[in-house]
Short mmCIF file of C-alpha atoms and ligand atoms in Angstrom, two decimals:
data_model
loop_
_atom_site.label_atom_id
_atom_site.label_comp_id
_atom_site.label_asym_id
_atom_site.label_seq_id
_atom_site.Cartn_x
_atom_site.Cartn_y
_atom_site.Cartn_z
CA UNK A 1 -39.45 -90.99 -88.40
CA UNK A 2 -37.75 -89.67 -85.22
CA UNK A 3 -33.55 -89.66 -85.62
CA UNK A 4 -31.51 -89.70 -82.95
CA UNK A 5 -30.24 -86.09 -82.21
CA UNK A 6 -28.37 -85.71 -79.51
CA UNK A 7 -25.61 -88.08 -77.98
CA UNK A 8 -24.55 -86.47 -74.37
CA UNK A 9 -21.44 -88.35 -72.14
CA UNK A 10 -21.97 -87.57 -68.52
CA UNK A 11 -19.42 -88.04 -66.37
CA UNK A 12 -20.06 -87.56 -62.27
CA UNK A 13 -18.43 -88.68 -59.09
CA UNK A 14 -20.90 -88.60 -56.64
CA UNK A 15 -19.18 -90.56 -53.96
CA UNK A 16 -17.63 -92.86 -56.94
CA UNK A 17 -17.49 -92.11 -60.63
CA UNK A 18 -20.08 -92.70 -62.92
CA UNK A 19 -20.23 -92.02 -66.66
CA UNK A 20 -23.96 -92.01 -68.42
CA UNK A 21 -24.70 -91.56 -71.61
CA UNK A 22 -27.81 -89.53 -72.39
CA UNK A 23 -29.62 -90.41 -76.14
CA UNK A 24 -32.26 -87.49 -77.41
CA UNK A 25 -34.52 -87.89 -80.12
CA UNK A 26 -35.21 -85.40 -83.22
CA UNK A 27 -38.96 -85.48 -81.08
CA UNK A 28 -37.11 -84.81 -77.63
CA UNK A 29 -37.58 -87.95 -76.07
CA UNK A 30 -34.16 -88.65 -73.89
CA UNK A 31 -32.76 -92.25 -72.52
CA UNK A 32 -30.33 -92.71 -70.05
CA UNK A 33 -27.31 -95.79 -70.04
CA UNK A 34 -25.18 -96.31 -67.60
CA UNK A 35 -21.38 -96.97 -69.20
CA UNK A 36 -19.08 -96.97 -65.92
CA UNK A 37 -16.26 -99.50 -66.13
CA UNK A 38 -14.60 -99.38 -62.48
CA UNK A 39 -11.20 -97.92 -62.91
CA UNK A 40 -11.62 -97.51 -66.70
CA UNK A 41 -14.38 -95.33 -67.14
CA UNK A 42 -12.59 -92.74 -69.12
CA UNK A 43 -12.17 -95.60 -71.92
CA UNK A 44 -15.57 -96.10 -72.03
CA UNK A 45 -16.26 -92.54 -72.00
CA UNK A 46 -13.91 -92.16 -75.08
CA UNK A 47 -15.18 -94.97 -76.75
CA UNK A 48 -18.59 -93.67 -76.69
CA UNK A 49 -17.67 -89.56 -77.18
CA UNK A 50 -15.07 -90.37 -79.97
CA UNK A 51 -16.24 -93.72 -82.07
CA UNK A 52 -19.81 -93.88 -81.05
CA UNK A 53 -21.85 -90.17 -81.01
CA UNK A 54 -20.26 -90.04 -84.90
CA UNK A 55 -22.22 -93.21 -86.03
CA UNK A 56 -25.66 -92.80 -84.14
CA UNK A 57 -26.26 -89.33 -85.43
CA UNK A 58 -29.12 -89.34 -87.62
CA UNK A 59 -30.03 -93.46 -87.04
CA UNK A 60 -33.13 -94.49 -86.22
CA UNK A 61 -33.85 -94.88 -82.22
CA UNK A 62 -36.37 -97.61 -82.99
CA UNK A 63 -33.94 -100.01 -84.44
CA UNK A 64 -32.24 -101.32 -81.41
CA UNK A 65 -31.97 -104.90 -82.81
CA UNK A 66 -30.12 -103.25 -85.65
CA UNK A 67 -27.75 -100.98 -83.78
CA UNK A 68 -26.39 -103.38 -81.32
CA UNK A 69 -25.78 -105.71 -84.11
CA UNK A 70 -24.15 -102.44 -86.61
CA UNK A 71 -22.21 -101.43 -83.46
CA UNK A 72 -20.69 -104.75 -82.18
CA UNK A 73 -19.95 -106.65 -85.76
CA UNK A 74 -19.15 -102.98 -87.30
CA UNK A 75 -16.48 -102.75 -84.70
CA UNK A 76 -14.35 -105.80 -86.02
CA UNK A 77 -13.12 -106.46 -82.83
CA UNK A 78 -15.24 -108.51 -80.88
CA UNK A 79 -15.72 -108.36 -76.98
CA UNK A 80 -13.78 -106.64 -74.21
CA UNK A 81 -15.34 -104.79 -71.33
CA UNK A 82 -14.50 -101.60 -72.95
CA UNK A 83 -16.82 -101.78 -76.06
CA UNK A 84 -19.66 -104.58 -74.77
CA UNK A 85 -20.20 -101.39 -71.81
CA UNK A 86 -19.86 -99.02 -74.30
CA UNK A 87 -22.63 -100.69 -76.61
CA UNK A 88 -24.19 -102.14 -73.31
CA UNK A 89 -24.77 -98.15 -72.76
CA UNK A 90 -26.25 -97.33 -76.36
CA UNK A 91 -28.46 -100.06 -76.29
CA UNK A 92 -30.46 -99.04 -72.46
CA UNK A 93 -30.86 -95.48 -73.58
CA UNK A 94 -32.97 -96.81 -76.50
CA UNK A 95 -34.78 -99.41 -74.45
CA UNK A 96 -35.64 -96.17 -72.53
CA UNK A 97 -36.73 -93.98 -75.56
CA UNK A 98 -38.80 -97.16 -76.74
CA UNK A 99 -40.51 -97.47 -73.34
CA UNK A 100 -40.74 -93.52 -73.40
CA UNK A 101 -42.53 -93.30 -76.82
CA UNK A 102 -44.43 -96.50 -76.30
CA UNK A 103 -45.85 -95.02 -73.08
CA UNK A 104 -44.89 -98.40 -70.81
CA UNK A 105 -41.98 -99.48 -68.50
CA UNK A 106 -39.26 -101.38 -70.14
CA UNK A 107 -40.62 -104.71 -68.44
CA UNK A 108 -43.44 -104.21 -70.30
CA UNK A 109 -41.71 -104.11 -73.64
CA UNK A 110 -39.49 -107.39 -72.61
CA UNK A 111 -42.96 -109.30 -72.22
CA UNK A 112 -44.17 -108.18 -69.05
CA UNK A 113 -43.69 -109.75 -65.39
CA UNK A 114 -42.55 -113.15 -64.52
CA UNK A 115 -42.81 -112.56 -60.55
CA UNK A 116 -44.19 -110.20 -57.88
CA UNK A 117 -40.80 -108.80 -57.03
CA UNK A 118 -36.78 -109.05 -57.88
CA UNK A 119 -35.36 -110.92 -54.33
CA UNK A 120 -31.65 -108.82 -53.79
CA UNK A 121 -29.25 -110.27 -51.30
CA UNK A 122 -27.32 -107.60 -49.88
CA UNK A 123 -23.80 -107.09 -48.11
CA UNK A 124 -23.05 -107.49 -44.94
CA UNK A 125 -19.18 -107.24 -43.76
CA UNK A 126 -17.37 -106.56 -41.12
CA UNK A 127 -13.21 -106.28 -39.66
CA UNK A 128 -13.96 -108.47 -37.39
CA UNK A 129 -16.43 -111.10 -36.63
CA UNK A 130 -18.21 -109.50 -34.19
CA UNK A 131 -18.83 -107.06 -36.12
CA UNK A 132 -19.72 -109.22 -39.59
CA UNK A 133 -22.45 -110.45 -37.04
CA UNK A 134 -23.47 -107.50 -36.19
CA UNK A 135 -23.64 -106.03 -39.79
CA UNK A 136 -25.70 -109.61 -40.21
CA UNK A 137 -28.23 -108.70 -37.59
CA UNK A 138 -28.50 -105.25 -39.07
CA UNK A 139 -29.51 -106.70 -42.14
CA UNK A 140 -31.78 -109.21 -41.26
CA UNK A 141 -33.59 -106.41 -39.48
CA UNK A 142 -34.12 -104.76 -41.85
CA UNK A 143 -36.05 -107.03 -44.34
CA UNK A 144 -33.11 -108.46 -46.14
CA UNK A 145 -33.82 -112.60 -47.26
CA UNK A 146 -30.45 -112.96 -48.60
CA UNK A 147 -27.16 -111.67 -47.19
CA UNK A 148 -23.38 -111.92 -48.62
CA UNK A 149 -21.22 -112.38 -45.68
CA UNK A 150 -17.04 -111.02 -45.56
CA UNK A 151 -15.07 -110.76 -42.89
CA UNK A 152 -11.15 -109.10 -42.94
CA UNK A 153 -8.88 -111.93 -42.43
CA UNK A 154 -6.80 -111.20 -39.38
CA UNK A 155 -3.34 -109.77 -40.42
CA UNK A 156 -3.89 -109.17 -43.97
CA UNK A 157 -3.64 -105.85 -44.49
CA UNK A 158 -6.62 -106.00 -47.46
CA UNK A 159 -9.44 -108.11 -47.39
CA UNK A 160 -11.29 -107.47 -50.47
CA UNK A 161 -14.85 -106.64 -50.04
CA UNK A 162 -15.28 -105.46 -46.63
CA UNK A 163 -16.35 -102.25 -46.04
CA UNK A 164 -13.99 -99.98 -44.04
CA UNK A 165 -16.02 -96.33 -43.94
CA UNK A 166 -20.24 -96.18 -43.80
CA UNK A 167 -20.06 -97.52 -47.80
CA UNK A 168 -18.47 -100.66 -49.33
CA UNK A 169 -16.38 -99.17 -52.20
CA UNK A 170 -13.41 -101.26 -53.00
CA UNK A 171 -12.61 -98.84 -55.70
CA UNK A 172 -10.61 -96.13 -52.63
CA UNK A 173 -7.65 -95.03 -53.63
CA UNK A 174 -6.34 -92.56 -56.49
CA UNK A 175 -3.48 -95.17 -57.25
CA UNK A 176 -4.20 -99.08 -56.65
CA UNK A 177 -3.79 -99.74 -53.02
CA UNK A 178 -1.32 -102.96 -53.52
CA UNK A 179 -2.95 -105.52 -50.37
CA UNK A 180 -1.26 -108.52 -48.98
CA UNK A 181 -3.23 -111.03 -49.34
CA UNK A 182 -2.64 -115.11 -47.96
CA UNK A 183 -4.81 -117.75 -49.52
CA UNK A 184 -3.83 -120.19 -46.02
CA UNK A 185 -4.96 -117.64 -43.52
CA UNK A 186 -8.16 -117.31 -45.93
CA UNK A 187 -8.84 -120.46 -46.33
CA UNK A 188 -8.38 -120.89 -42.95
CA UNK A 189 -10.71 -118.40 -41.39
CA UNK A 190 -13.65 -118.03 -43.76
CA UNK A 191 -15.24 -120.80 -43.11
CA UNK A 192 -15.47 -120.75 -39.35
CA UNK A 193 -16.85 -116.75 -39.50
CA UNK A 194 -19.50 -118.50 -42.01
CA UNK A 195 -20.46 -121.60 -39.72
CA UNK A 196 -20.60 -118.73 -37.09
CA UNK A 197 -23.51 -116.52 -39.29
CA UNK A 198 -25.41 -119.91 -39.53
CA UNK A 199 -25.03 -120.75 -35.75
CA UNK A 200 -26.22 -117.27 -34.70
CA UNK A 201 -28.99 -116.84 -37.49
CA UNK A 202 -30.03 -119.94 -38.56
CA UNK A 203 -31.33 -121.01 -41.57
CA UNK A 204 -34.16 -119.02 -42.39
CA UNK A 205 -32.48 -116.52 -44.90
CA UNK A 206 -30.24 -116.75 -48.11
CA UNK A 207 -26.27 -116.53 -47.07
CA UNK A 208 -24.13 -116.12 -49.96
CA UNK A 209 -20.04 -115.33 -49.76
CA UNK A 210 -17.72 -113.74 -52.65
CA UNK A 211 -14.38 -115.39 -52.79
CA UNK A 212 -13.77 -113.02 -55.10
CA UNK A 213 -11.41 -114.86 -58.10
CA UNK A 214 -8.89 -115.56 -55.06
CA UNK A 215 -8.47 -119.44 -55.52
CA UNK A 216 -7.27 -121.83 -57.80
CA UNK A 217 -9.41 -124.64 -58.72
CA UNK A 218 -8.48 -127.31 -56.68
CA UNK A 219 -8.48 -124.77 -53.20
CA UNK A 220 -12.33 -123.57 -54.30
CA UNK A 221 -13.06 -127.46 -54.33
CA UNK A 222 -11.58 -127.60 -51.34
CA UNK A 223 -13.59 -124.20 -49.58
CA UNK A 224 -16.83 -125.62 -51.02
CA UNK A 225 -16.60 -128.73 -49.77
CA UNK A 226 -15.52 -127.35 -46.08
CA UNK A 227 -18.90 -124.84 -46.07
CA UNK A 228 -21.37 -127.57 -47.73
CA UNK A 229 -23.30 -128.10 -44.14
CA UNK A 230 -23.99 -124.09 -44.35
CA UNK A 231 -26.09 -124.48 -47.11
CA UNK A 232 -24.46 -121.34 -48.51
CA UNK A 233 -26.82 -119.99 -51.52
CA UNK A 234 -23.85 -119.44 -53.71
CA UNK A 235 -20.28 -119.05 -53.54
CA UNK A 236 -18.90 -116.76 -55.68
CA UNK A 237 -15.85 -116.41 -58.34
CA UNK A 238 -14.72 -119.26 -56.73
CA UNK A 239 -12.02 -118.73 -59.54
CA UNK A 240 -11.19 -117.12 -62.80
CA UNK A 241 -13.11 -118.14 -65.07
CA UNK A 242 -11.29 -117.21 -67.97
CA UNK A 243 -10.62 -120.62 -68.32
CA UNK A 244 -14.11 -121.65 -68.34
CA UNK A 245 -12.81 -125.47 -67.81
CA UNK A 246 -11.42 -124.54 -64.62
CA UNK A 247 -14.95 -124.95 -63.31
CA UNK A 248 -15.53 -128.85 -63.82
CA UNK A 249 -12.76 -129.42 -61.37
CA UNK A 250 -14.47 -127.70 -58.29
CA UNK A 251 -17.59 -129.18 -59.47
CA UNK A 252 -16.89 -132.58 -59.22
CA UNK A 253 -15.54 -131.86 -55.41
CA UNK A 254 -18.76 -130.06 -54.24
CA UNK A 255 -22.40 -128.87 -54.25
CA UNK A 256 -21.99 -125.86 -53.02
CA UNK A 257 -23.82 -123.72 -55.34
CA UNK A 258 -21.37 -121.65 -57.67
CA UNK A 259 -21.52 -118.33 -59.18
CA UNK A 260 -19.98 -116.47 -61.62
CA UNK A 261 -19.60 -113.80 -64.38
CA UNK A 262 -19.52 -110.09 -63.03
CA UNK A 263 -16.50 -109.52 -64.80
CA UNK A 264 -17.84 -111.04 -68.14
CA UNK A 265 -18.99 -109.73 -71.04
CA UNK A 266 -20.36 -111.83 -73.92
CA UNK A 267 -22.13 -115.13 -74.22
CA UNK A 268 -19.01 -116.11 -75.62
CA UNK A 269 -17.54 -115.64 -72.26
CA UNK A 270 -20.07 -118.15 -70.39
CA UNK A 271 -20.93 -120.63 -72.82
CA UNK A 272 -19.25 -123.37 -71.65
CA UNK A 273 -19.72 -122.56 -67.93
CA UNK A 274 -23.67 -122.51 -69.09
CA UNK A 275 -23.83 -125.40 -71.67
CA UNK A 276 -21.76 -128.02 -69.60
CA UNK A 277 -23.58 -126.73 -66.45
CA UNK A 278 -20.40 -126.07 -64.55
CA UNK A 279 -21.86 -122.96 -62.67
CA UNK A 280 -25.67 -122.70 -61.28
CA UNK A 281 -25.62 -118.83 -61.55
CA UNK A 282 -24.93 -116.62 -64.38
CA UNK A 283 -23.74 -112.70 -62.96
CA UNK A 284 -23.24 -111.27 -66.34
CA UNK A 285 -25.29 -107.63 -65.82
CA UNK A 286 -26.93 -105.39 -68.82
CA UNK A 287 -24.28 -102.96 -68.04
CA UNK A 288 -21.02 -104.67 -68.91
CA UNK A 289 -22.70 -107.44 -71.32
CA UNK A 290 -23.92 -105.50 -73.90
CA UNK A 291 -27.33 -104.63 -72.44
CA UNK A 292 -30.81 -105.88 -72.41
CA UNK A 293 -30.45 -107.14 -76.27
CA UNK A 294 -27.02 -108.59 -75.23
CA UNK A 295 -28.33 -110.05 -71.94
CA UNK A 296 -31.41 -111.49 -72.58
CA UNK A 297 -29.72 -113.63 -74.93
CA UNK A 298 -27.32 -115.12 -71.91
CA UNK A 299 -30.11 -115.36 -69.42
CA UNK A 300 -31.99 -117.33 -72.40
CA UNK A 301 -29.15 -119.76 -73.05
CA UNK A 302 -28.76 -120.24 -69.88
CA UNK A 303 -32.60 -121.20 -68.68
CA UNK A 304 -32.02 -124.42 -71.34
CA UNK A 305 -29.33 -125.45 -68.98
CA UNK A 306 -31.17 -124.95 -65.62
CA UNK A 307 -28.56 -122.22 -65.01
CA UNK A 308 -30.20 -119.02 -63.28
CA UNK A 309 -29.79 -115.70 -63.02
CA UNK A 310 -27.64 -113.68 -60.43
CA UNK A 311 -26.66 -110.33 -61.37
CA UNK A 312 -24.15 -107.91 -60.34
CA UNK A 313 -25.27 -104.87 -58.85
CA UNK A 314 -22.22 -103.24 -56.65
CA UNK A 315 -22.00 -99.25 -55.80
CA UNK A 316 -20.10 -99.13 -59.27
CA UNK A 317 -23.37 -100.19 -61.19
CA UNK A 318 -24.95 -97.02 -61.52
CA UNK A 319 -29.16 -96.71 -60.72
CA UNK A 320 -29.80 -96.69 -64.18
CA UNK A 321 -28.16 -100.17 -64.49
CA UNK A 322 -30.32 -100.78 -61.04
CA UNK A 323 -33.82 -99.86 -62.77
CA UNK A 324 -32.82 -101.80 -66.20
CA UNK A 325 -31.29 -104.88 -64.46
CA UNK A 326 -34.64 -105.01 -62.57
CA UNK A 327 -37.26 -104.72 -65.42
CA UNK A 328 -35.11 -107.50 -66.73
CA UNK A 329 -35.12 -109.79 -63.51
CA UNK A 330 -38.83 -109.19 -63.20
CA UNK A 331 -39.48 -111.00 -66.62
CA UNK A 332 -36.64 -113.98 -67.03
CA UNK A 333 -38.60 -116.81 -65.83
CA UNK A 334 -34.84 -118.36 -64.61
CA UNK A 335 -34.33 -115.22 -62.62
CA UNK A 336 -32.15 -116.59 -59.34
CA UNK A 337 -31.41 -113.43 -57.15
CA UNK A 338 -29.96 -109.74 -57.71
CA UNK A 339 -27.45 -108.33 -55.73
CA UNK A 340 -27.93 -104.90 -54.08
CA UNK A 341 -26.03 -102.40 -52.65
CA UNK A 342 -27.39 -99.03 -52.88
CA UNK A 343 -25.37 -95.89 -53.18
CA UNK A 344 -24.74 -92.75 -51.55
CA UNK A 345 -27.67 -90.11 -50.84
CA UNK A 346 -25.73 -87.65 -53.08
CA UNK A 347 -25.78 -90.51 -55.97
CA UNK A 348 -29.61 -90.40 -55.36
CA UNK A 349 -29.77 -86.93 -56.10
CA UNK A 350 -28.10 -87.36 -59.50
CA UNK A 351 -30.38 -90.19 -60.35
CA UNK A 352 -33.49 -90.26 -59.12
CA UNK A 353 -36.51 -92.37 -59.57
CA UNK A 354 -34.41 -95.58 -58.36
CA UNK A 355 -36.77 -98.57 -58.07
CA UNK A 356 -38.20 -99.25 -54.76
CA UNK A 357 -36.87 -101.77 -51.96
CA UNK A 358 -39.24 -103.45 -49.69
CA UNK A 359 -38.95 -106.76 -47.40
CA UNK A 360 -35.58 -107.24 -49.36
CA UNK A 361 -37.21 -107.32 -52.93
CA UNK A 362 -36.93 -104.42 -55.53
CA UNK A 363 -39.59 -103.18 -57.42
CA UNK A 364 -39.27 -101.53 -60.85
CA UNK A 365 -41.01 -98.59 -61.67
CA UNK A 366 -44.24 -98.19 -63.60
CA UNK A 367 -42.72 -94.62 -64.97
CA UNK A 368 -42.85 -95.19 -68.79
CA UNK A 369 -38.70 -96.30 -70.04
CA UNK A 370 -36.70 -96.84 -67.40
CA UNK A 371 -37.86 -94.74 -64.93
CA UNK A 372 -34.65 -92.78 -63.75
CA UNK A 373 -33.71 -89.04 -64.53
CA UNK A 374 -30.88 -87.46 -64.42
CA UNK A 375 -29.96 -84.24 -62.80
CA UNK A 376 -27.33 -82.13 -64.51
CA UNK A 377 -27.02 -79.54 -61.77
CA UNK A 378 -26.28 -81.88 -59.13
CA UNK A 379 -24.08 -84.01 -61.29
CA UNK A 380 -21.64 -80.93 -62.34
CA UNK A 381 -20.80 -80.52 -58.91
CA UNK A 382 -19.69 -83.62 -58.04
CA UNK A 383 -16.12 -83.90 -60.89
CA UNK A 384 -14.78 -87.08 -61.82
CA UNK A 385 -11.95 -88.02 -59.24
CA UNK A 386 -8.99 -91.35 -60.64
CA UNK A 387 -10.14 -94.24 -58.24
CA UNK A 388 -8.23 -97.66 -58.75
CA UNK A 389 -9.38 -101.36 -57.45
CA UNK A 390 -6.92 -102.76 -55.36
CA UNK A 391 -3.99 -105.00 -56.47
CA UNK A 392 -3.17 -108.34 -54.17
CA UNK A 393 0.39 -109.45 -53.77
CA UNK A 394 1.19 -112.82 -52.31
CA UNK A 395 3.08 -112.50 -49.02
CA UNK A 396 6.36 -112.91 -51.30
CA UNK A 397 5.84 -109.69 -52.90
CA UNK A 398 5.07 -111.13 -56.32
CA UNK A 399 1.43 -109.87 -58.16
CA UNK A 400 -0.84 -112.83 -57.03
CA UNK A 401 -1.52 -115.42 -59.74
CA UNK A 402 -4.94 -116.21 -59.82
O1 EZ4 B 1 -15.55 -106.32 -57.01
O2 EZ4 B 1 -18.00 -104.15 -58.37
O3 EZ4 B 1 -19.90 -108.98 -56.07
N1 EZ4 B 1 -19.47 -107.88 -56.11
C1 EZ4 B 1 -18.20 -107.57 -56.28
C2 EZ4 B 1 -17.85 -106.13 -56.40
C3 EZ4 B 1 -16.80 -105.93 -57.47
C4 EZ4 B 1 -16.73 -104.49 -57.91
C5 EZ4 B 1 -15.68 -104.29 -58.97
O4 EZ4 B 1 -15.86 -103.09 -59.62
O5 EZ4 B 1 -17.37 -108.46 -56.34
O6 EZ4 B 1 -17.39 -105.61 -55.21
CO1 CO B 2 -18.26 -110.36 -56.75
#
């Protein structure tokens, strides 16, 4: 029987911060998990370095059923972001060892493919709306079928989700960058720089827009019902959703299709939203709900319900979680759509073996495990630098209170 050896943290900033954790077997076989929490990954990095390596010494690599289940109810306490990436982390690096020893790619192991290809929407944004419609023609140039559409409100100093430089990276700043933000002017503006994306591009592609957590219930009815004749594919955190209840409000106001979960990590977390079919997409990804084991599970619950699958995949989800959130799309037979950024050249060079984009699908790879590798000379010179998510204030100073 092989034993698990080795238990490595890897912590990079390639153009953002990134913490890995690296698995090797008493045979040599390695796995790769992605464990970056945005803003937080040196609690993760803890969590794994100081309360995980100590337990998975010696255990069987095989056993992943086992482990996820000794790690999350050995814990005691249940959920948080912190330990569900943490285990999310332990559990991919043994779906890669499996698929490594087994000689097949992970899909393989999860029951093999459901469809050709993973459809990704990707983001366009822009300060302007000019040049949002310009990012939007960019896109659709280039192969994309599904597009998420921002655009800076006009005198708000922070408009989440827009990129500023040549890469959308909310994340900035070494302290939180503390952004003005005005739900009137928002609600306001967004919908006419939508209607304007349809006018100028038609229908012939998926739009989807983030609202990013930034409404209360009754003002996300409201937004939804103002874009329905766009058609939009989904709007997104339309609000919190830690009161899952919140939901059945804005869905008795509106069909516009709504999305939610990226900051989510349990089936705890979404069972209502699923089970009393309040959302129509589930974002919960492997990396920050408890991986594949973890995942599958939601994705399963929520294909009784007719709910499907829409996961998050921003610059802060590392290519490992890429590659494993693919071989999982490429099975779920309630797979909806996977968002895709990308990530800098120099992340590439850290990770490599990233799954391939074409005609705005990804496709995993055929590599046995996961496919990805991980370069330790390139990572070392890249050192982990604090970068902070922004903080909104209402235009009264106070924190805002959604
Ligand atoms: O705010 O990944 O849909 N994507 C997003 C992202 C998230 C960041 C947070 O770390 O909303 O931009
Ligand atoms: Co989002």
């Amino acid at each position: 029987m092989a034993t698990i050896e080795r238990v490595e943290v890897l912590v990079t900033s390639p153009g953002r911060n990134f913490v890995t954790l690296r698995i090797t077997t008493s045979d040599g076989v390695t796995g790769l998990g992605d464990a970056t929490l945005n803003g937080r990954e040196l609690a993760v990095a803890s969590y794994l370095e100081d309360h995980l390596a100590p337990l998975l010494a010696g255990r069987d690599p095989d056993w992943i059923e086992d482990t996820w289940q000794y790690l999350y109810k050995g814990a005691y306490w249940r959920r948080g972001p912190v330990t569900m990436t943490a285990i999310a982390a332990v559990d991919v690096a043994l779906w890669d060892i499996k698929g490594k020893v087994a000689g097949m790619p992970v899909y393989q192991l999860l029951g093999g493919r459901s469809r050709d290809g993973v459809l990704v929407y990707c983001h366009a944004s822009g300060t302007d709306v000019e040049s949002l419609l310009d990012d939007v023609a960019a896109y659709r140039e280039r192969g994309f079928q599904a597009i998420r559409a921002q655009a800076a409100v006009p005198g708000l100093s922070g408009s989440y989700g827009v990129r500023t430089g040549s890469l959308y990276e909310p994340a900035a700043t070494a302290l939180p960058d503390e952004q003005a933000w005005s739900t009137e002017a928002y609600l306001d503006f967004a919908p006419g720089y939508l209607a304007e994306v349809r006018e100028r591009f038609g229908f012939g592609f998926h739009l989807l827009h983030d609202v990013h957590h930034r409404l209360t219930p009754i003002e996300a009815a409201r937004f939804g019902r103002s874009v329905e004749e766009l058609r939009l594919f989904w709007m997104e955190d339309p609000t919190p959703a830690e009161n899952q209840e919140a939901f059945r409000l804005i869905r008795q106001h509106t069909t516009t299709p709504i999305a939610t979960g990226e900051v989510l990590n349990s089936i705890w977390d979404v069972k209502e939203l699923i089970t009393e079919q309040l959302i129509d997409y589930v974002r919960t990804t492997v990396v920050h709900a408890g991986g594949i084991t973890h995942l599958r599970r939601i994705f399963d619950l929520a294909a009784l319900y007719q709910v499907r699958t829409g996961s998050h995949g921003a610059t802060d989800l590392s290519p490992v979680t890429t590659a494993a959130a693919v071989h999982v799309d490429i099975t779920v037979p309630n797979f909806g759509i996977q968002e895709h950024m990308g990530h800098t050249a120099e992340t590439y060079e850290v990770f490599r073996g990233s799954p391939r984009l074409e005609n705005g699908m990804l496709h995993p790879s055929d590599a046995p495990g996961l496919g990805v590798e991980y370069d330790d000379e390139v990572a070392a010179r890249f050192p982990y630098q604090a970068r902070y998510l922004p903080v909104a204030r209402r235009l009264d100073g106070s924190v805002h209170d959604w």
